[in-house]
Amino acid sequence: KQEVTQIPAALSVPEGENLVLNCSFTDSAIYNLQWFRQDPGKGLTSLLLIQSSQREQTSGRLNASLDKSSGRSTLYIAASQPGDSATYLCAVRNTNAGKSTFGDGTTLTVKP
Amino acid sequence: DTGVSQDPRHKITKRGQNVTFRCDPISEHNRLYWYRQTLGQGPEFLTYFQNEAQLEKSRLLSDRFSAERPKGSFSTLEIQRTEQGDSAMYLCASSRGDSYEQYFGPGTRLTVT
């Protein structure tokens, strides 16, 4: 059974800081891994999708990496802004069908 | 793409009542997923459709829950005889192609009193 852990549960940083969010998974036989952002009371917004054959993906100030052998993914946010404040979730898919297993997220607060 | 839409956005019901939620996926997305999320937790998988076929169901989906996707377009999730423990955000997502990138709707927040 796949288990996904995100540590820390909450993170507070000053504006402008570069930061790294972590995602660990127990079953390394993954199909893909997806990072999402969720604002309070809202749905999930897809940020980056990494296929199992890829090592990293980049979009603007965001960079996600994947190390299957160690069961880890990181989301790097450069030059953080108050608008980046949200909960960040990672989701792991083990097969080309059906469920993704989510972590419980890291709630990020970027202070002006 | 107009995005995934869900209706209603909020539902308050009394324990024991039946409720039905609707999800309209992004057009031409052949896969549709339902998840449930409680406060402070990540979404939990409920069920998955490829076109009109329901291919996977979680053990979380008790016999009080049923989902359909007639004609492979919109989907409905029905909860019968609601319980207070059913209070949660119900999220729908869709995807297509080989990437399986999921796009989520805004969710339906259910409160059972």
PDB file of C-alpha atoms in Angstrom:
ATOM      1  CA  LYS A   1       0.000   0.000   0.000  1.00  0.00           C
ATOM      2  CA  GLN A   2       1.439   3.354  -1.031  1.00  0.00           C
ATOM      3  CA  GLU A   3       1.910   5.905   1.731  1.00  0.00           C
ATOM      4  CA  VAL A   4       2.789   9.527   1.051  1.00  0.00           C
ATOM      5  CA  THR A   5       4.233  11.861   3.671  1.00  0.00           C
ATOM      6  CA  GLN A   6       4.807  15.594   3.495  1.00  0.00           C
ATOM      7  CA  ILE A   7       7.005  17.242   6.087  1.00  0.00           C
ATOM      8  CA  PRO A   8       6.765  19.838   7.498  1.00  0.00           C
ATOM      9  CA  ALA A   9       3.011  20.217   7.868  1.00  0.00           C
ATOM     10  CA  ALA A  10       3.417  23.992   7.994  1.00  0.00           C
ATOM     11  CA  LEU A  11       6.103  26.429   6.955  1.00  0.00           C
ATOM     12  CA  SER A  12       6.382  30.204   7.378  1.00  0.00           C
ATOM     13  CA  VAL A  13       9.009  32.211   5.484  1.00  0.00           C
ATOM     14  CA  PRO A  14       9.704  35.880   4.713  1.00  0.00           C
ATOM     15  CA  GLU A  15       9.004  37.157   1.228  1.00  0.00           C
ATOM     16  CA  GLY A  16      11.824  36.625  -1.249  1.00  0.00           C
ATOM     17  CA  GLU A  17      13.162  33.442   0.312  1.00  0.00           C
ATOM     18  CA  ASN A  18      13.840  30.328  -1.742  1.00  0.00           C
ATOM     19  CA  LEU A  19      12.263  27.241  -0.214  1.00  0.00           C
ATOM     20  CA  VAL A  20      11.914  23.483  -0.645  1.00  0.00           C
ATOM     21  CA  LEU A  21       8.864  21.357   0.094  1.00  0.00           C
ATOM     22  CA  ASN A  22       9.294  17.622   0.578  1.00  0.00           C
ATOM     23  CA  CYS A  23       7.249  14.605  -0.423  1.00  0.00           C
ATOM     24  CA  SER A  24       8.182  11.031   0.504  1.00  0.00           C
ATOM     25  CA  PHE A  25       6.553   7.835  -0.724  1.00  0.00           C
ATOM     26  CA  THR A  26       6.991   4.224   0.337  1.00  0.00           C
ATOM     27  CA  ASP A  27       6.493   2.344  -2.951  1.00  0.00           C
ATOM     28  CA  SER A  28       9.044   3.470  -5.533  1.00  0.00           C
ATOM     29  CA  ALA A  29       7.286   1.705  -8.441  1.00  0.00           C
ATOM     30  CA  ILE A  30       5.430   4.842  -9.426  1.00  0.00           C
ATOM     31  CA  TYR A  31       3.857   5.863 -12.731  1.00  0.00           C
ATOM     32  CA  ASN A  32       3.934   9.599 -12.106  1.00  0.00           C
ATOM     33  CA  LEU A  33       3.902  12.237  -9.367  1.00  0.00           C
ATOM     34  CA  GLN A  34       1.886  15.438  -9.447  1.00  0.00           C
ATOM     35  CA  TRP A  35       2.204  18.590  -7.321  1.00  0.00           C
ATOM     36  CA  PHE A  36      -0.870  20.676  -6.568  1.00  0.00           C
ATOM     37  CA  ARG A  37      -1.690  23.934  -4.862  1.00  0.00           C
ATOM     38  CA  GLN A  38      -4.867  24.360  -2.819  1.00  0.00           C
ATOM     39  CA  ASP A  39      -6.195  27.654  -1.510  1.00  0.00           C
ATOM     40  CA  PRO A  40      -8.518  27.540   1.548  1.00  0.00           C
ATOM     41  CA  GLY A  41     -11.921  26.107   0.698  1.00  0.00           C
ATOM     42  CA  LYS A  42     -11.026  25.652  -2.957  1.00  0.00           C
ATOM     43  CA  GLY A  43     -10.222  22.837  -5.335  1.00  0.00           C
ATOM     44  CA  LEU A  44      -6.733  21.749  -6.360  1.00  0.00           C
ATOM     45  CA  THR A  45      -4.679  23.503  -9.023  1.00  0.00           C
ATOM     46  CA  SER A  46      -2.132  21.389 -10.876  1.00  0.00           C
ATOM     47  CA  LEU A  47       1.390  22.803 -10.702  1.00  0.00           C
ATOM     48  CA  LEU A  48       3.707  20.169 -12.162  1.00  0.00           C
ATOM     49  CA  LEU A  49       3.517  16.556 -13.303  1.00  0.00           C
ATOM     50  CA  ILE A  50       6.622  14.370 -13.358  1.00  0.00           C
ATOM     51  CA  GLN A  51       6.527  11.092 -15.228  1.00  0.00           C
ATOM     52  CA  SER A  52       8.416   8.154 -13.741  1.00  0.00           C
ATOM     53  CA  SER A  53      11.071   8.413 -16.469  1.00  0.00           C
ATOM     54  CA  GLN A  54      11.792  12.074 -15.698  1.00  0.00           C
ATOM     55  CA  ARG A  55      14.044  13.578 -13.029  1.00  0.00           C
ATOM     56  CA  GLU A  56      12.600  17.077 -12.909  1.00  0.00           C
ATOM     57  CA  GLN A  57      10.080  19.529 -14.312  1.00  0.00           C
ATOM     58  CA  THR A  58      10.119  23.317 -14.277  1.00  0.00           C
ATOM     59  CA  SER A  59       7.414  25.941 -14.575  1.00  0.00           C
ATOM     60  CA  GLY A  60       8.302  29.549 -13.927  1.00  0.00           C
ATOM     61  CA  ARG A  61       9.584  29.882 -10.352  1.00  0.00           C
ATOM     62  CA  LEU A  62       8.730  26.258  -9.584  1.00  0.00           C
ATOM     63  CA  ASN A  63      10.981  23.239 -10.018  1.00  0.00           C
ATOM     64  CA  ALA A  64      10.000  19.727  -9.024  1.00  0.00           C
ATOM     65  CA  SER A  65      12.455  16.849  -8.803  1.00  0.00           C
ATOM     66  CA  LEU A  66      11.917  13.119  -8.510  1.00  0.00           C
ATOM     67  CA  ASP A  67      14.206  10.460  -7.038  1.00  0.00           C
ATOM     68  CA  LYS A  68      12.379   7.157  -7.263  1.00  0.00           C
ATOM     69  CA  SER A  69      15.148   5.107  -5.693  1.00  0.00           C
ATOM     70  CA  SER A  70      14.957   7.086  -2.469  1.00  0.00           C
ATOM     71  CA  GLY A  71      11.189   7.587  -2.653  1.00  0.00           C
ATOM     72  CA  ARG A  72      11.375  11.371  -2.649  1.00  0.00           C
ATOM     73  CA  SER A  73      10.213  14.391  -4.556  1.00  0.00           C
ATOM     74  CA  THR A  74      10.922  18.033  -3.812  1.00  0.00           C
ATOM     75  CA  LEU A  75       9.171  21.195  -4.936  1.00  0.00           C
ATOM     76  CA  TYR A  76      11.500  24.178  -5.092  1.00  0.00           C
ATOM     77  CA  ILE A  77       9.945  27.656  -5.042  1.00  0.00           C
ATOM     78  CA  ALA A  78      12.233  30.511  -5.952  1.00  0.00           C
ATOM     79  CA  ALA A  79      11.853  34.073  -4.697  1.00  0.00           C
ATOM     80  CA  SER A  80       8.671  33.365  -2.726  1.00  0.00           C
ATOM     81  CA  GLN A  81       5.812  35.871  -2.761  1.00  0.00           C
ATOM     82  CA  PRO A  82       2.815  36.384  -0.434  1.00  0.00           C
ATOM     83  CA  GLY A  83       0.617  35.087  -3.257  1.00  0.00           C
ATOM     84  CA  ASP A  84       2.378  31.730  -2.946  1.00  0.00           C
ATOM     85  CA  SER A  85       0.703  31.232   0.441  1.00  0.00           C
ATOM     86  CA  ALA A  86      -1.393  28.056   0.123  1.00  0.00           C
ATOM     87  CA  THR A  87      -1.323  24.344   0.897  1.00  0.00           C
ATOM     88  CA  TYR A  88       0.880  22.306  -1.411  1.00  0.00           C
ATOM     89  CA  LEU A  89      -0.011  18.668  -1.990  1.00  0.00           C
ATOM     90  CA  CYS A  90       1.806  15.879  -3.780  1.00  0.00           C
ATOM     91  CA  ALA A  91       0.018  12.917  -5.320  1.00  0.00           C
ATOM     92  CA  VAL A  92       1.602   9.635  -6.395  1.00  0.00           C
ATOM     93  CA  ARG A  93       0.137   7.337  -9.029  1.00  0.00           C
ATOM     94  CA  ASN A  94       1.406   3.750  -9.056  1.00  0.00           C
ATOM     95  CA  THR A  95      -0.312   2.454 -12.179  1.00  0.00           C
ATOM     96  CA  ASN A  96      -1.649   3.850 -15.416  1.00  0.00           C
ATOM     97  CA  ALA A  97      -5.161   3.716 -14.021  1.00  0.00           C
ATOM     98  CA  GLY A  98      -7.278   4.810 -11.150  1.00  0.00           C
ATOM     99  CA  LYS A  99      -6.192   6.206  -7.880  1.00  0.00           C
ATOM    100  CA  SER A 100      -3.582   8.651  -6.844  1.00  0.00           C
ATOM    101  CA  THR A 101      -2.400   8.645  -3.235  1.00  0.00           C
ATOM    102  CA  PHE A 102      -2.070  12.092  -1.697  1.00  0.00           C
ATOM    103  CA  GLY A 103      -0.001  13.417   1.150  1.00  0.00           C
ATOM    104  CA  ASP A 104      -1.656  15.666   3.725  1.00  0.00           C
ATOM    105  CA  GLY A 105       0.111  18.727   2.374  1.00  0.00           C
ATOM    106  CA  THR A 106       2.421  21.481   3.569  1.00  0.00           C
ATOM    107  CA  THR A 107       0.737  24.784   4.400  1.00  0.00           C
ATOM    108  CA  LEU A 108       3.002  27.618   3.306  1.00  0.00           C
ATOM    109  CA  THR A 109       2.750  31.174   4.599  1.00  0.00           C
ATOM    110  CA  VAL A 110       4.899  33.826   2.937  1.00  0.00           C
ATOM    111  CA  LYS A 111       5.081  36.973   5.042  1.00  0.00           C
ATOM    112  CA  PRO A 112       5.419  40.371   3.329  1.00  0.00           C
TER     113      PRO A 112
ATOM    114  CA  ASP B   1     -11.125  24.156 -21.977  1.00  0.00           C
ATOM    115  CA  THR B   2     -13.678  25.502 -19.544  1.00  0.00           C
ATOM    116  CA  GLY B   3     -12.386  23.443 -16.642  1.00  0.00           C
ATOM    117  CA  VAL B   4     -14.029  20.860 -14.433  1.00  0.00           C
ATOM    118  CA  SER B   5     -17.303  22.059 -12.920  1.00  0.00           C
ATOM    119  CA  GLN B   6     -19.177  20.695  -9.917  1.00  0.00           C
ATOM    120  CA  ASP B   7     -22.677  21.334  -8.694  1.00  0.00           C
ATOM    121  CA  PRO B   8     -23.743  22.264  -6.100  1.00  0.00           C
ATOM    122  CA  ARG B   9     -20.811  24.036  -4.480  1.00  0.00           C
ATOM    123  CA  HIS B  10     -22.321  23.697  -1.019  1.00  0.00           C
ATOM    124  CA  LYS B  11     -24.921  21.322   0.384  1.00  0.00           C
ATOM    125  CA  ILE B  12     -26.344  21.218   3.880  1.00  0.00           C
ATOM    126  CA  THR B  13     -28.533  18.240   4.658  1.00  0.00           C
ATOM    127  CA  LYS B  14     -29.989  16.484   7.642  1.00  0.00           C
ATOM    128  CA  ARG B  15     -28.773  13.089   8.713  1.00  0.00           C
ATOM    129  CA  GLY B  16     -30.612  10.317   6.916  1.00  0.00           C
ATOM    130  CA  GLN B  17     -31.341  12.309   3.771  1.00  0.00           C
ATOM    131  CA  ASN B  18     -30.033  11.389   0.327  1.00  0.00           C
ATOM    132  CA  VAL B  19     -27.826  13.778  -1.640  1.00  0.00           C
ATOM    133  CA  THR B  20     -26.537  13.791  -5.217  1.00  0.00           C
ATOM    134  CA  PHE B  21     -23.601  15.704  -6.626  1.00  0.00           C
ATOM    135  CA  ARG B  22     -22.763  16.331 -10.262  1.00  0.00           C
ATOM    136  CA  CYS B  23     -19.396  16.680 -12.000  1.00  0.00           C
ATOM    137  CA  ASP B  24     -18.830  17.873 -15.558  1.00  0.00           C
ATOM    138  CA  PRO B  25     -15.292  17.044 -16.697  1.00  0.00           C
ATOM    139  CA  ILE B  26     -13.209  18.919 -19.215  1.00  0.00           C
ATOM    140  CA  SER B  27     -14.599  18.080 -22.626  1.00  0.00           C
ATOM    141  CA  GLU B  28     -12.939  15.091 -24.289  1.00  0.00           C
ATOM    142  CA  HIS B  29     -11.376  13.948 -21.009  1.00  0.00           C
ATOM    143  CA  ASN B  30     -12.180  10.261 -20.908  1.00  0.00           C
ATOM    144  CA  ARG B  31     -11.160   9.634 -17.302  1.00  0.00           C
ATOM    145  CA  LEU B  32     -13.034  10.913 -14.272  1.00  0.00           C
ATOM    146  CA  TYR B  33     -12.182  10.563 -10.602  1.00  0.00           C
ATOM    147  CA  TRP B  34     -13.993  11.237  -7.329  1.00  0.00           C
ATOM    148  CA  TYR B  35     -12.123  12.036  -4.118  1.00  0.00           C
ATOM    149  CA  ARG B  36     -13.186  13.027  -0.613  1.00  0.00           C
ATOM    150  CA  GLN B  37     -11.244  15.490   1.519  1.00  0.00           C
ATOM    151  CA  THR B  38     -11.661  16.326   5.198  1.00  0.00           C
ATOM    152  CA  LEU B  39     -10.121  19.308   6.943  1.00  0.00           C
ATOM    153  CA  GLY B  40      -6.362  19.114   7.228  1.00  0.00           C
ATOM    154  CA  GLN B  41      -6.088  15.922   5.187  1.00  0.00           C
ATOM    155  CA  GLY B  42      -5.172  15.167   1.613  1.00  0.00           C
ATOM    156  CA  PRO B  43      -7.872  13.938  -0.776  1.00  0.00           C
ATOM    157  CA  GLU B  44      -8.802  10.246  -0.494  1.00  0.00           C
ATOM    158  CA  PHE B  45      -9.660   8.306  -3.629  1.00  0.00           C
ATOM    159  CA  LEU B  46     -13.255   7.116  -3.957  1.00  0.00           C
ATOM    160  CA  THR B  47     -13.793   5.869  -7.506  1.00  0.00           C
ATOM    161  CA  TYR B  48     -12.607   6.127 -11.105  1.00  0.00           C
ATOM    162  CA  PHE B  49     -14.283   5.961 -14.519  1.00  0.00           C
ATOM    163  CA  GLN B  50     -12.802   5.449 -17.934  1.00  0.00           C
ATOM    164  CA  ASN B  51     -15.491   6.589 -20.330  1.00  0.00           C
ATOM    165  CA  GLU B  52     -18.699   5.135 -18.887  1.00  0.00           C
ATOM    166  CA  ALA B  53     -17.057   2.169 -17.164  1.00  0.00           C
ATOM    167  CA  GLN B  54     -16.440   2.337 -13.416  1.00  0.00           C
ATOM    168  CA  LEU B  55     -13.067   0.591 -13.192  1.00  0.00           C
ATOM    169  CA  GLU B  56     -12.037   1.071  -9.579  1.00  0.00           C
ATOM    170  CA  LYS B  57     -13.764   1.667  -6.264  1.00  0.00           C
ATOM    171  CA  SER B  58     -12.203   2.339  -2.893  1.00  0.00           C
ATOM    172  CA  ARG B  59     -13.229   0.424   0.187  1.00  0.00           C
ATOM    173  CA  LEU B  60     -14.210   3.882   1.481  1.00  0.00           C
ATOM    174  CA  LEU B  61     -17.121   3.732  -0.944  1.00  0.00           C
ATOM    175  CA  SER B  62     -19.632   1.907   1.215  1.00  0.00           C
ATOM    176  CA  ASP B  63     -22.904   0.561  -0.109  1.00  0.00           C
ATOM    177  CA  ARG B  64     -24.494   3.925   0.719  1.00  0.00           C
ATOM    178  CA  PHE B  65     -22.406   5.523  -2.015  1.00  0.00           C
ATOM    179  CA  SER B  66     -23.016   5.079  -5.715  1.00  0.00           C
ATOM    180  CA  ALA B  67     -21.485   6.779  -8.713  1.00  0.00           C
ATOM    181  CA  GLU B  68     -22.458   6.787 -12.356  1.00  0.00           C
ATOM    182  CA  ARG B  69     -21.158   8.228 -15.574  1.00  0.00           C
ATOM    183  CA  PRO B  70     -23.794   7.676 -18.222  1.00  0.00           C
ATOM    184  CA  LYS B  71     -22.563   8.018 -21.795  1.00  0.00           C
ATOM    185  CA  GLY B  72     -19.084   8.792 -20.548  1.00  0.00           C
ATOM    186  CA  SER B  73     -19.805  12.480 -20.043  1.00  0.00           C
ATOM    187  CA  PHE B  74     -20.868  13.984 -16.703  1.00  0.00           C
ATOM    188  CA  SER B  75     -20.847  11.937 -13.508  1.00  0.00           C
ATOM    189  CA  THR B  76     -23.042  11.826 -10.429  1.00  0.00           C
ATOM    190  CA  LEU B  77     -22.155  10.742  -6.906  1.00  0.00           C
ATOM    191  CA  GLU B  78     -25.076   9.827  -4.658  1.00  0.00           C
ATOM    192  CA  ILE B  79     -24.921   9.302  -0.921  1.00  0.00           C
ATOM    193  CA  GLN B  80     -27.916   7.590   0.639  1.00  0.00           C
ATOM    194  CA  ARG B  81     -28.913   7.869   4.301  1.00  0.00           C
ATOM    195  CA  THR B  82     -26.250  10.472   5.025  1.00  0.00           C
ATOM    196  CA  GLU B  83     -24.325  10.346   8.290  1.00  0.00           C
ATOM    197  CA  GLN B  84     -22.424  13.101  10.079  1.00  0.00           C
ATOM    198  CA  GLY B  85     -19.184  11.366   9.122  1.00  0.00           C
ATOM    199  CA  ASP B  86     -19.990  12.020   5.479  1.00  0.00           C
ATOM    200  CA  SER B  87     -19.370  15.744   6.020  1.00  0.00           C
ATOM    201  CA  ALA B  88     -16.428  16.580   3.766  1.00  0.00           C
ATOM    202  CA  MET B  89     -15.398  18.234   0.519  1.00  0.00           C
ATOM    203  CA  TYR B  90     -16.152  16.005  -2.470  1.00  0.00           C
ATOM    204  CA  LEU B  91     -13.742  16.634  -5.313  1.00  0.00           C
ATOM    205  CA  CYS B  92     -13.974  15.578  -8.927  1.00  0.00           C
ATOM    206  CA  ALA B  93     -11.068  15.429 -11.357  1.00  0.00           C
ATOM    207  CA  SER B  94     -10.628  14.485 -15.000  1.00  0.00           C
ATOM    208  CA  SER B  95      -7.725  13.525 -17.237  1.00  0.00           C
ATOM    209  CA  ARG B  96      -6.962  12.305 -20.736  1.00  0.00           C
ATOM    210  CA  GLY B  97      -4.177  10.873 -22.749  1.00  0.00           C
ATOM    211  CA  ASP B  98      -1.106   9.070 -21.525  1.00  0.00           C
ATOM    212  CA  SER B  99      -0.009  11.698 -19.035  1.00  0.00           C
ATOM    213  CA  TYR B 100      -2.836  11.110 -16.562  1.00  0.00           C
ATOM    214  CA  GLU B 101      -2.466  14.702 -15.375  1.00  0.00           C
ATOM    215  CA  GLN B 102      -5.496  15.333 -13.204  1.00  0.00           C
ATOM    216  CA  TYR B 103      -7.473  18.576 -13.316  1.00  0.00           C
ATOM    217  CA  PHE B 104      -9.729  19.216 -10.355  1.00  0.00           C
ATOM    218  CA  GLY B 105     -13.038  20.985  -9.999  1.00  0.00           C
ATOM    219  CA  PRO B 106     -13.880  23.446  -7.185  1.00  0.00           C
ATOM    220  CA  GLY B 107     -15.472  20.728  -5.059  1.00  0.00           C
ATOM    221  CA  THR B 108     -18.816  20.289  -3.321  1.00  0.00           C
ATOM    222  CA  ARG B 109     -18.759  20.920   0.414  1.00  0.00           C
ATOM    223  CA  LEU B 110     -21.251  18.672   2.212  1.00  0.00           C
ATOM    224  CA  THR B 111     -22.386  19.386   5.745  1.00  0.00           C
ATOM    225  CA  VAL B 112     -24.583  16.791   7.457  1.00  0.00           C
ATOM    226  CA  THR B 113     -26.396  18.127  10.521  1.00  0.00           C
TER     227      THR B 113
END
